[in-house]
mmCIF file of C-alpha atoms and ligand atoms in Angstrom:
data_model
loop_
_atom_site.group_PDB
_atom_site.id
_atom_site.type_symbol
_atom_site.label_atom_id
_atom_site.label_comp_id
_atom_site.label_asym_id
_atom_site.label_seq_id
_atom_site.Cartn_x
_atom_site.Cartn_y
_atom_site.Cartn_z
ATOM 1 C CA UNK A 1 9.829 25.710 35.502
ATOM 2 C CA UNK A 2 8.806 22.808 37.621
ATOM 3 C CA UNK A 3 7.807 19.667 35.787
ATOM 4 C CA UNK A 4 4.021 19.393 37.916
ATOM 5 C CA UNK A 5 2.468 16.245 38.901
ATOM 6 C CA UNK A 6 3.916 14.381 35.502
ATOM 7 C CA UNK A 7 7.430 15.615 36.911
ATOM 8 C CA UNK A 8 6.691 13.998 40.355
ATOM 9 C CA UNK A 9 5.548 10.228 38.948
ATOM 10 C CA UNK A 10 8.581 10.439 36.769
ATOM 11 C CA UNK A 11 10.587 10.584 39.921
ATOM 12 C CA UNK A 12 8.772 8.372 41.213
ATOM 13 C CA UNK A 13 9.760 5.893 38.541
ATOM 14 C CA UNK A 14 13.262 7.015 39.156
ATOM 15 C CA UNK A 15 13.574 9.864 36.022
ATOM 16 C CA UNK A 16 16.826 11.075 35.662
ATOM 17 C CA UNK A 17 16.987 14.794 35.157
ATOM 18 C CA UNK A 18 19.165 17.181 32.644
ATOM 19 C CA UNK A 19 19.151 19.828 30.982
ATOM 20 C CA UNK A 20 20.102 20.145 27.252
ATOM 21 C CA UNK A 21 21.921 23.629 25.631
ATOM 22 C CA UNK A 22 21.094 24.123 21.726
ATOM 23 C CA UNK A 23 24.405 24.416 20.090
ATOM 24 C CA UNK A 24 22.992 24.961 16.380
ATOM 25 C CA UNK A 25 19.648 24.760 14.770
ATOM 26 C CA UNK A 26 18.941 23.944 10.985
ATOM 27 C CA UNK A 27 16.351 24.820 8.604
ATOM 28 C CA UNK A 28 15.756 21.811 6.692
ATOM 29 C CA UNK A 29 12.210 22.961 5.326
ATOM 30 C CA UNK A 30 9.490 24.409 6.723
ATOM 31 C CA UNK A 31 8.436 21.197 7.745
ATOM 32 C CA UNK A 32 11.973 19.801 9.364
ATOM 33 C CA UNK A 33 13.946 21.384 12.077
ATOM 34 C CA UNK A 34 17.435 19.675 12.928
ATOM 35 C CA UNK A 35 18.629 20.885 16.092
ATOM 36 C CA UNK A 36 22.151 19.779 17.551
ATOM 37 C CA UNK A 37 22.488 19.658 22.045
ATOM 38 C CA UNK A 38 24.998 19.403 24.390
ATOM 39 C CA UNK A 39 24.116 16.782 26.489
ATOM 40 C CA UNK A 40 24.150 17.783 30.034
ATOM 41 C CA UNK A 41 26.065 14.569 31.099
ATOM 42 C CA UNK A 42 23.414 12.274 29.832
ATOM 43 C CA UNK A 43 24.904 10.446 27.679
ATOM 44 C CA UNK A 44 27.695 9.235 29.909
ATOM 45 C CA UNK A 45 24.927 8.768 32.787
ATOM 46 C CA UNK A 46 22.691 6.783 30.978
ATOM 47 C CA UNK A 47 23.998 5.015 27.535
ATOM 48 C CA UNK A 48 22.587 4.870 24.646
ATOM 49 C CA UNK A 49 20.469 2.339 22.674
ATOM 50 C CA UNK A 50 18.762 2.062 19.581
ATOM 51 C CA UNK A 51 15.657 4.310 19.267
ATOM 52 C CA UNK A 52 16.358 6.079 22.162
ATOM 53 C CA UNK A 53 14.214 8.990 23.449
ATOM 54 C CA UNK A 54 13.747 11.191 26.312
ATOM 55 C CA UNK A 55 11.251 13.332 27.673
ATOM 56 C CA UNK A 56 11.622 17.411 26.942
ATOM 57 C CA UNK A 57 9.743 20.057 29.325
ATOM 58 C CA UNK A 58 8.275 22.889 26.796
ATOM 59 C CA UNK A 59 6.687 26.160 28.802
ATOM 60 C CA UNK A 60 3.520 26.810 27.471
ATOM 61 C CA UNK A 61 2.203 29.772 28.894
ATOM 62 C CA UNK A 62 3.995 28.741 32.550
ATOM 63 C CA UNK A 63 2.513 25.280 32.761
ATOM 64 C CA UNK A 64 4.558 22.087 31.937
ATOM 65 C CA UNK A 65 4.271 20.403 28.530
ATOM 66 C CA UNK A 66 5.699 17.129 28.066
ATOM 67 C CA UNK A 67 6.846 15.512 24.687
ATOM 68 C CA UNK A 68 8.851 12.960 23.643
ATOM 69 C CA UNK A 69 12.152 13.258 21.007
ATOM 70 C CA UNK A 70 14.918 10.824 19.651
ATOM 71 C CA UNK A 71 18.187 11.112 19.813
ATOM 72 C CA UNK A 72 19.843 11.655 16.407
ATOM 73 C CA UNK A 73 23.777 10.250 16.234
ATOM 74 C CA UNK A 74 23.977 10.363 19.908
ATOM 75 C CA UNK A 75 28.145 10.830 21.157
ATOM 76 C CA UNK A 76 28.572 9.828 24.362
ATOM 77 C CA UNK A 77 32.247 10.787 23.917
ATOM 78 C CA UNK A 78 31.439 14.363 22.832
ATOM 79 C CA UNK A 79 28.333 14.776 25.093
ATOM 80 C CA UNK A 80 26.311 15.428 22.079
ATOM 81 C CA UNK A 81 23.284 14.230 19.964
ATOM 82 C CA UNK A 82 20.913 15.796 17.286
ATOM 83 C CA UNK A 83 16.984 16.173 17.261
ATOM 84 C CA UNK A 84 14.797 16.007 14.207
ATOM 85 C CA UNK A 85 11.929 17.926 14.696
ATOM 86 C CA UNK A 86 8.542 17.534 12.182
ATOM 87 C CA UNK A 87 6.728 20.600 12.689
ATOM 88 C CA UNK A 88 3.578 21.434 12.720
ATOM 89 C CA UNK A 89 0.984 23.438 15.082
ATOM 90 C CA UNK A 90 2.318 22.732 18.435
ATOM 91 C CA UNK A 91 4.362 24.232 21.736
ATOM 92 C CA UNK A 92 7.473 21.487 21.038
ATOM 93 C CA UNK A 93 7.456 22.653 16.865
ATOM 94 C CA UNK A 94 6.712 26.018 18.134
ATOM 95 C CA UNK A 95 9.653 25.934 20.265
ATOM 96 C CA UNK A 96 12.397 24.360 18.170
ATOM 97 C CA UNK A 97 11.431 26.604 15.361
ATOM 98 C CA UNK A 98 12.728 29.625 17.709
ATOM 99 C CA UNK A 99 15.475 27.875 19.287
ATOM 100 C CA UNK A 100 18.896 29.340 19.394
ATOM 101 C CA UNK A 101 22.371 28.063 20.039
ATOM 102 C CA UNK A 102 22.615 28.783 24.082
ATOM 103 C CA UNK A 103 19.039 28.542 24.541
ATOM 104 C CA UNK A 104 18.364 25.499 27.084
ATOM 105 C CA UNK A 105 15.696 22.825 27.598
ATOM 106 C CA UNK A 106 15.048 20.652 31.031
ATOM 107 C CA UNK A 107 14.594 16.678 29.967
ATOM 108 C CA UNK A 108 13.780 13.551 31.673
ATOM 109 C CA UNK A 109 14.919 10.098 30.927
ATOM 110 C CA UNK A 110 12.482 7.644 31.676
ATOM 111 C CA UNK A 111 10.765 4.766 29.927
ATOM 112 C CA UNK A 112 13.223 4.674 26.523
ATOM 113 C CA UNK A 113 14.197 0.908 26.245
ATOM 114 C CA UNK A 114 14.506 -1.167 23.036
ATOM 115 C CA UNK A 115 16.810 -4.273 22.709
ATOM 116 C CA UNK A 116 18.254 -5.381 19.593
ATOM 117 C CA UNK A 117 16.274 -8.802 19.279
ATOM 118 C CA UNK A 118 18.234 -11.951 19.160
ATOM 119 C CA UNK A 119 18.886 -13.722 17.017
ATOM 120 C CA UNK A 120 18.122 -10.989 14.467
ATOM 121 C CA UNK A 121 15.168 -11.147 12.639
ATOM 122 C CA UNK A 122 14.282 -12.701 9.236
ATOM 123 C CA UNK A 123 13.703 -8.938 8.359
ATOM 124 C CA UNK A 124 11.989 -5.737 9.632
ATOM 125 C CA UNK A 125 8.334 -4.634 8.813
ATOM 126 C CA UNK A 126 7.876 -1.389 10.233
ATOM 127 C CA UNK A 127 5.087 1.320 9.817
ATOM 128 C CA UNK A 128 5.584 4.913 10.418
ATOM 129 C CA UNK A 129 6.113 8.605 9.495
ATOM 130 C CA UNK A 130 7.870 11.932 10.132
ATOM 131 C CA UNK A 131 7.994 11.767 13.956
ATOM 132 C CA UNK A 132 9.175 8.605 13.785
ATOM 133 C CA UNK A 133 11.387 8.511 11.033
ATOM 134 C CA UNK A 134 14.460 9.303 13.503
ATOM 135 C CA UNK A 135 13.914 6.244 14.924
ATOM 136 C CA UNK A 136 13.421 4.382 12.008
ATOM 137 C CA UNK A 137 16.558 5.273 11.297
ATOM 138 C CA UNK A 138 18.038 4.259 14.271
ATOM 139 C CA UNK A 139 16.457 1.148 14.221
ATOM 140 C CA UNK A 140 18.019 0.217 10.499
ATOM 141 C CA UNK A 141 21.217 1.118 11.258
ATOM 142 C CA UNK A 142 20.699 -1.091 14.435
ATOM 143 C CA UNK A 143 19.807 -4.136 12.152
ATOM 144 C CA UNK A 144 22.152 -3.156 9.241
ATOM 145 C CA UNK A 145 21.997 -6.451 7.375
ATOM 146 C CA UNK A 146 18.081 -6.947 8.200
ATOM 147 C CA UNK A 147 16.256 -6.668 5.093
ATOM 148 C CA UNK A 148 13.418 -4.011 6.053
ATOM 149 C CA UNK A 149 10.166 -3.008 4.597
ATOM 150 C CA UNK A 150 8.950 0.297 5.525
ATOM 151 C CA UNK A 151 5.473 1.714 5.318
ATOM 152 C CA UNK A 152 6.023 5.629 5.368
ATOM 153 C CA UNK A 153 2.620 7.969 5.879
ATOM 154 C CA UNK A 154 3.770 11.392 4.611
ATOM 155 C CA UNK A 155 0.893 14.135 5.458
ATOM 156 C CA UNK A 156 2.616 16.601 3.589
ATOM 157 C CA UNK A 157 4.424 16.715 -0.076
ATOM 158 C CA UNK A 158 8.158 17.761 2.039
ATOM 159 C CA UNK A 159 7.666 14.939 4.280
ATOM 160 C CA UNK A 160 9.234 12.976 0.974
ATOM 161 C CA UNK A 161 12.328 14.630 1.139
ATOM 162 C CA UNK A 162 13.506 13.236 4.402
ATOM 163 C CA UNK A 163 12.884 9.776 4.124
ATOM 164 C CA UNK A 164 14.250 6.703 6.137
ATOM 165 C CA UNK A 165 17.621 6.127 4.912
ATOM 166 C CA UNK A 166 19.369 3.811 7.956
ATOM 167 C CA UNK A 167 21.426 0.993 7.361
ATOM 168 C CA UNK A 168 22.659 -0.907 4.485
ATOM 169 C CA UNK A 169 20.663 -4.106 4.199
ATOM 170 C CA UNK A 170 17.828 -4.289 1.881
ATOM 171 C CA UNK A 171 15.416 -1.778 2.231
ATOM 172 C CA UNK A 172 11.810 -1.389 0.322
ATOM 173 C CA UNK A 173 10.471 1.936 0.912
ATOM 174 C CA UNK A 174 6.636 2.048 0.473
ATOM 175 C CA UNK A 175 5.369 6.032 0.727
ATOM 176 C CA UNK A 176 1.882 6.119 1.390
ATOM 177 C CA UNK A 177 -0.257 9.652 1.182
ATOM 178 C CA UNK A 178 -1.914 10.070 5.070
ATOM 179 C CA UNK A 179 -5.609 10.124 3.834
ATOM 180 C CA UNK A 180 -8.876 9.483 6.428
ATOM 181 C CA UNK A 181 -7.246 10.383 9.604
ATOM 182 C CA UNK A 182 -4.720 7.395 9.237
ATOM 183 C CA UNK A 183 -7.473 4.926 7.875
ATOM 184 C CA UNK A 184 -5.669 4.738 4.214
ATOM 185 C CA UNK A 185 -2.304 3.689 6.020
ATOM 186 C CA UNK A 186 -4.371 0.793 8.129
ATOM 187 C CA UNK A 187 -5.802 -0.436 4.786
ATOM 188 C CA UNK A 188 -2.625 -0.717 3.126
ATOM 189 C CA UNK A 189 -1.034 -2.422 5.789
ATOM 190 C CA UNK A 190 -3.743 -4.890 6.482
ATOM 191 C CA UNK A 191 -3.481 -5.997 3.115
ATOM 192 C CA UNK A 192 0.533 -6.233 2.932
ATOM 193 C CA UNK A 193 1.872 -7.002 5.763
ATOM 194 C CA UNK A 194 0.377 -11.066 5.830
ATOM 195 C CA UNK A 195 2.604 -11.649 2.617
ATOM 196 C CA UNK A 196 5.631 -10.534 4.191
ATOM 197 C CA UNK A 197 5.181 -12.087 7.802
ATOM 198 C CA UNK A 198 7.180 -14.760 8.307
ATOM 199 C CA UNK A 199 8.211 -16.710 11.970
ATOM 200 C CA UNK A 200 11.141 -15.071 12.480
ATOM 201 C CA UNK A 201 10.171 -11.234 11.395
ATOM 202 C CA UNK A 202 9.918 -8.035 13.511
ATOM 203 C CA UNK A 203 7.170 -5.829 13.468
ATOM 204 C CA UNK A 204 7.418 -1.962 14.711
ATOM 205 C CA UNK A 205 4.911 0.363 14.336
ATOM 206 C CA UNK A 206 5.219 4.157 15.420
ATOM 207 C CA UNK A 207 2.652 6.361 13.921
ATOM 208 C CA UNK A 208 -0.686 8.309 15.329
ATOM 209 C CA UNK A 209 -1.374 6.314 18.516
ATOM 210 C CA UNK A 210 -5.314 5.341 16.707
ATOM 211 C CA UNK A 211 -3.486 3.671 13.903
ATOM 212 C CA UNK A 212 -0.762 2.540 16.005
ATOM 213 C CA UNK A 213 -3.067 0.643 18.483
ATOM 214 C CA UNK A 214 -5.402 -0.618 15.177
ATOM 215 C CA UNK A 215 -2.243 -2.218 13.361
ATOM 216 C CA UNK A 216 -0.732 -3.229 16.460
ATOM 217 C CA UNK A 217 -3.901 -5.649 17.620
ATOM 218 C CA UNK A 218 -3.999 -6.322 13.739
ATOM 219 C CA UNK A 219 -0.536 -8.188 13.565
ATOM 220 C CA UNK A 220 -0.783 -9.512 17.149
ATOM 221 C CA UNK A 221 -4.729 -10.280 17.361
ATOM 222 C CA UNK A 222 -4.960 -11.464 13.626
ATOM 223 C CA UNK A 223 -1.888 -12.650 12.674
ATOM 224 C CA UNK A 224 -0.508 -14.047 15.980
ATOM 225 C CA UNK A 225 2.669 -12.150 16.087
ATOM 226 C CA UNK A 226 4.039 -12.992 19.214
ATOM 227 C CA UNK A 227 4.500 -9.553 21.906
ATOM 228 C CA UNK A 228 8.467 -10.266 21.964
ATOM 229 C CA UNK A 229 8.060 -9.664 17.716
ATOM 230 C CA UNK A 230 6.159 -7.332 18.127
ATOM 231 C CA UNK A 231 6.877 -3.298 19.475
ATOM 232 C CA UNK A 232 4.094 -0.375 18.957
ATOM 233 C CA UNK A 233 4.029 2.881 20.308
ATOM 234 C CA UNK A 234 1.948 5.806 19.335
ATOM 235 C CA UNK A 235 4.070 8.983 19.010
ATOM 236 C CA UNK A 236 1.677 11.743 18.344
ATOM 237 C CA UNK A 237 -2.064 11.993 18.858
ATOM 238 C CA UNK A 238 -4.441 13.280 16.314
ATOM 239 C CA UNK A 239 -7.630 15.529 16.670
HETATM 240 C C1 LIG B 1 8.878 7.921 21.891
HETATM 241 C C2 LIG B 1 8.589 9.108 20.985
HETATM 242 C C3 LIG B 1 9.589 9.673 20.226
HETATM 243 C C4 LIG B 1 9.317 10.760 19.378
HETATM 244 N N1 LIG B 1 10.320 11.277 18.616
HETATM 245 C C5 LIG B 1 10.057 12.332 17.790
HETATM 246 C C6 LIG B 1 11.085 12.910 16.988
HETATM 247 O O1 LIG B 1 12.268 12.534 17.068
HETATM 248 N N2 LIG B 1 10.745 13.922 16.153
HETATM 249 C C7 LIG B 1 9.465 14.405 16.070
HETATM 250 O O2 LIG B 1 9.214 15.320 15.285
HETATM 251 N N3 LIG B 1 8.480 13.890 16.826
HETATM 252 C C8 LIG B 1 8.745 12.878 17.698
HETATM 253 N N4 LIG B 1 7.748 12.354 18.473
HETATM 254 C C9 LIG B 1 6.404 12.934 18.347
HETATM 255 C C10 LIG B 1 6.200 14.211 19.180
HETATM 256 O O3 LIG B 1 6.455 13.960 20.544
HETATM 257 C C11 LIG B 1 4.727 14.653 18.982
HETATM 258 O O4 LIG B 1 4.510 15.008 17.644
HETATM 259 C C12 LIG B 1 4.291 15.793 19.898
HETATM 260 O O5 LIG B 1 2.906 15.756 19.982
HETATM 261 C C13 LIG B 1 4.719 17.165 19.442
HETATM 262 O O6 LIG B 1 4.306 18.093 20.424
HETATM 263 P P1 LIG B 1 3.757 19.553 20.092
HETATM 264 O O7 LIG B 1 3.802 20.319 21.376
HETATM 265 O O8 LIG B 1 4.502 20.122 18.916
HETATM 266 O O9 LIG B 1 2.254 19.341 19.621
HETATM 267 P P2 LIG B 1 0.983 18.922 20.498
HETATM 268 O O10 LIG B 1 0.657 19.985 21.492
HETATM 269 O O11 LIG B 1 1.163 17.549 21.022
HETATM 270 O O12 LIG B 1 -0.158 18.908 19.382
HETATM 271 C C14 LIG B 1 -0.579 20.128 18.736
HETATM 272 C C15 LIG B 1 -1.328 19.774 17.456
HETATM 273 O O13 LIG B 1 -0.425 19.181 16.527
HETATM 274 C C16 LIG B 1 -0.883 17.887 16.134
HETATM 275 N N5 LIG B 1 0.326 17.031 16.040
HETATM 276 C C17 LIG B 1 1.165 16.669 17.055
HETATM 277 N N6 LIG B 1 2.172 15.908 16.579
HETATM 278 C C18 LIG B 1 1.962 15.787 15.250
HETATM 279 C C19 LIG B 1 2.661 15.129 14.218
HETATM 280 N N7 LIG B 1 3.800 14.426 14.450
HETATM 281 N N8 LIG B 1 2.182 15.217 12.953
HETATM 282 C C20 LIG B 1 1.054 15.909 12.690
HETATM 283 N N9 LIG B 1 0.335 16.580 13.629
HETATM 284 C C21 LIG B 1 0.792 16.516 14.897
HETATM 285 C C22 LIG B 1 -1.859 17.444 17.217
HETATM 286 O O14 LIG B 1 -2.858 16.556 16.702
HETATM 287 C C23 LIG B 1 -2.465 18.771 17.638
HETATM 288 O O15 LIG B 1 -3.484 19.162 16.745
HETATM 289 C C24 LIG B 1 8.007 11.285 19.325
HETATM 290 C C25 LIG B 1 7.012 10.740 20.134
HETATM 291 C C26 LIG B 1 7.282 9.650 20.950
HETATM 292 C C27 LIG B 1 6.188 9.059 21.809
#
């Protein structure tokens, strides 16, 4: 499958190209695929860093569809790494669902970066959900002795089963229902997240790319959180 004009401006940016083979693919619910990869020589080629994702090429109905995953327990020494699909309606969910060990998938690498901030932190505040709980995860065990809070949308009653469990610092773990399109998550975060900033703190904020842009000019706009304290990206967008 060629990767169309988003394939050609990767390259352009200097993508690096590989393809991934499934080696096993679990049923955690019907909301939770985990599927396991040989790596392709990726690992080796690029490193690794916290939070790190890459680009996968789905086929939907012979045109290109791009999405972005995280790399679960990535093994540079084993050429391995784990995904952690959320499904819903989609050709990415649609595809892991099916997937079978041998089956492959084309990827890019381009645009993952994300530092370890130093000095650490004072602690984490972080908002997100199930796309972005792999990364969340990631990000903890980064920062193991950060003391974290951890605003969690969950759309769906299994999203509560697979919650963010990385590190081993202090975590608090707030759950909050996804109600008006996102809008219930923004309230609850405007109102917290002032009584926990403090100078030295590290906001990260991965959720619908509406909220995600709302709480990001909230902290930055409104409470002056500084850009290098600061890291938002929206990872899925909602109709
Ligand atoms: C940097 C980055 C890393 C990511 N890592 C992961 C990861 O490790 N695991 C993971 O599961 N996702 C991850 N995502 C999110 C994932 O790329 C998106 O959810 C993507 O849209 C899924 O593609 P799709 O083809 O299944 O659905 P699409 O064709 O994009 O959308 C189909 C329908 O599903 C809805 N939809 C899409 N995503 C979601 C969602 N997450 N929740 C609810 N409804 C949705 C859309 O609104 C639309 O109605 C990441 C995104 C980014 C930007």
């Amino acid at each position: 499958m060629g990767h169309g004009w988003q394939g050609a401006v990767l390259k352009l940016m200097r993508g690096k190209d590989f393809t991934f083979t499934v080696r096993s693919n679990e049923r955690l619910s019907e909301r939770l695929h985990r599927l396991s990869f040989d790596d392709g020589g990726m690992l080796q080629a690029t490193g690794v860093h916290p939070t790190m994702w890459v680009r996968l090429w789905f086929d939907n109905g012979g045109r290109p569809h791009q999405r972005a995953y995280t790399l679960v327990e990535p093994d540079p020494a084993a050429g391995t790494f784990g995904m952690d699909f959320a499904l819903h309606s989609g050709c990415a969910s649609d595809w892991a669902r099916a997937a079978r060990p041998g089956d492959t998938i084309e990827a890019t690498v381009q645009g993952s970066q994300f530092a370890v901030p130093d000095p650490l932190p004072s602690r984490l505040l972080v908002v997100g959900d199930a796309a972005s709980r792999p990364a969340i995860d990631s990000l903890l065990d980064a920062m193991p002795q950060t003391p974290a809070v951890i605003w969690y949308e969950t759309a769906h009653p299994r999203d509560g089963d697979h919650m963010p469990q990385g590190g081993g610092g202090s975590r608090e773990l707030v759950p909050v229902p996804r109600r008006d399109g996102g809008g219930h998550l923004v309230e609850t975060v405007r109102e917290a997240l002032p009584k926990r900033l403090d100078d030295s703190a590290y906001v990260w904020i991965a959720c619908d790319t509406a909220t995600t842009r709302t709480l990001a000019a909230f902290a930055h706009k409104q409470l002056g959180v500084p850009k290098e304290r600061l890291y938002a990206l929206g990872y899925w967008r909602a109709d």
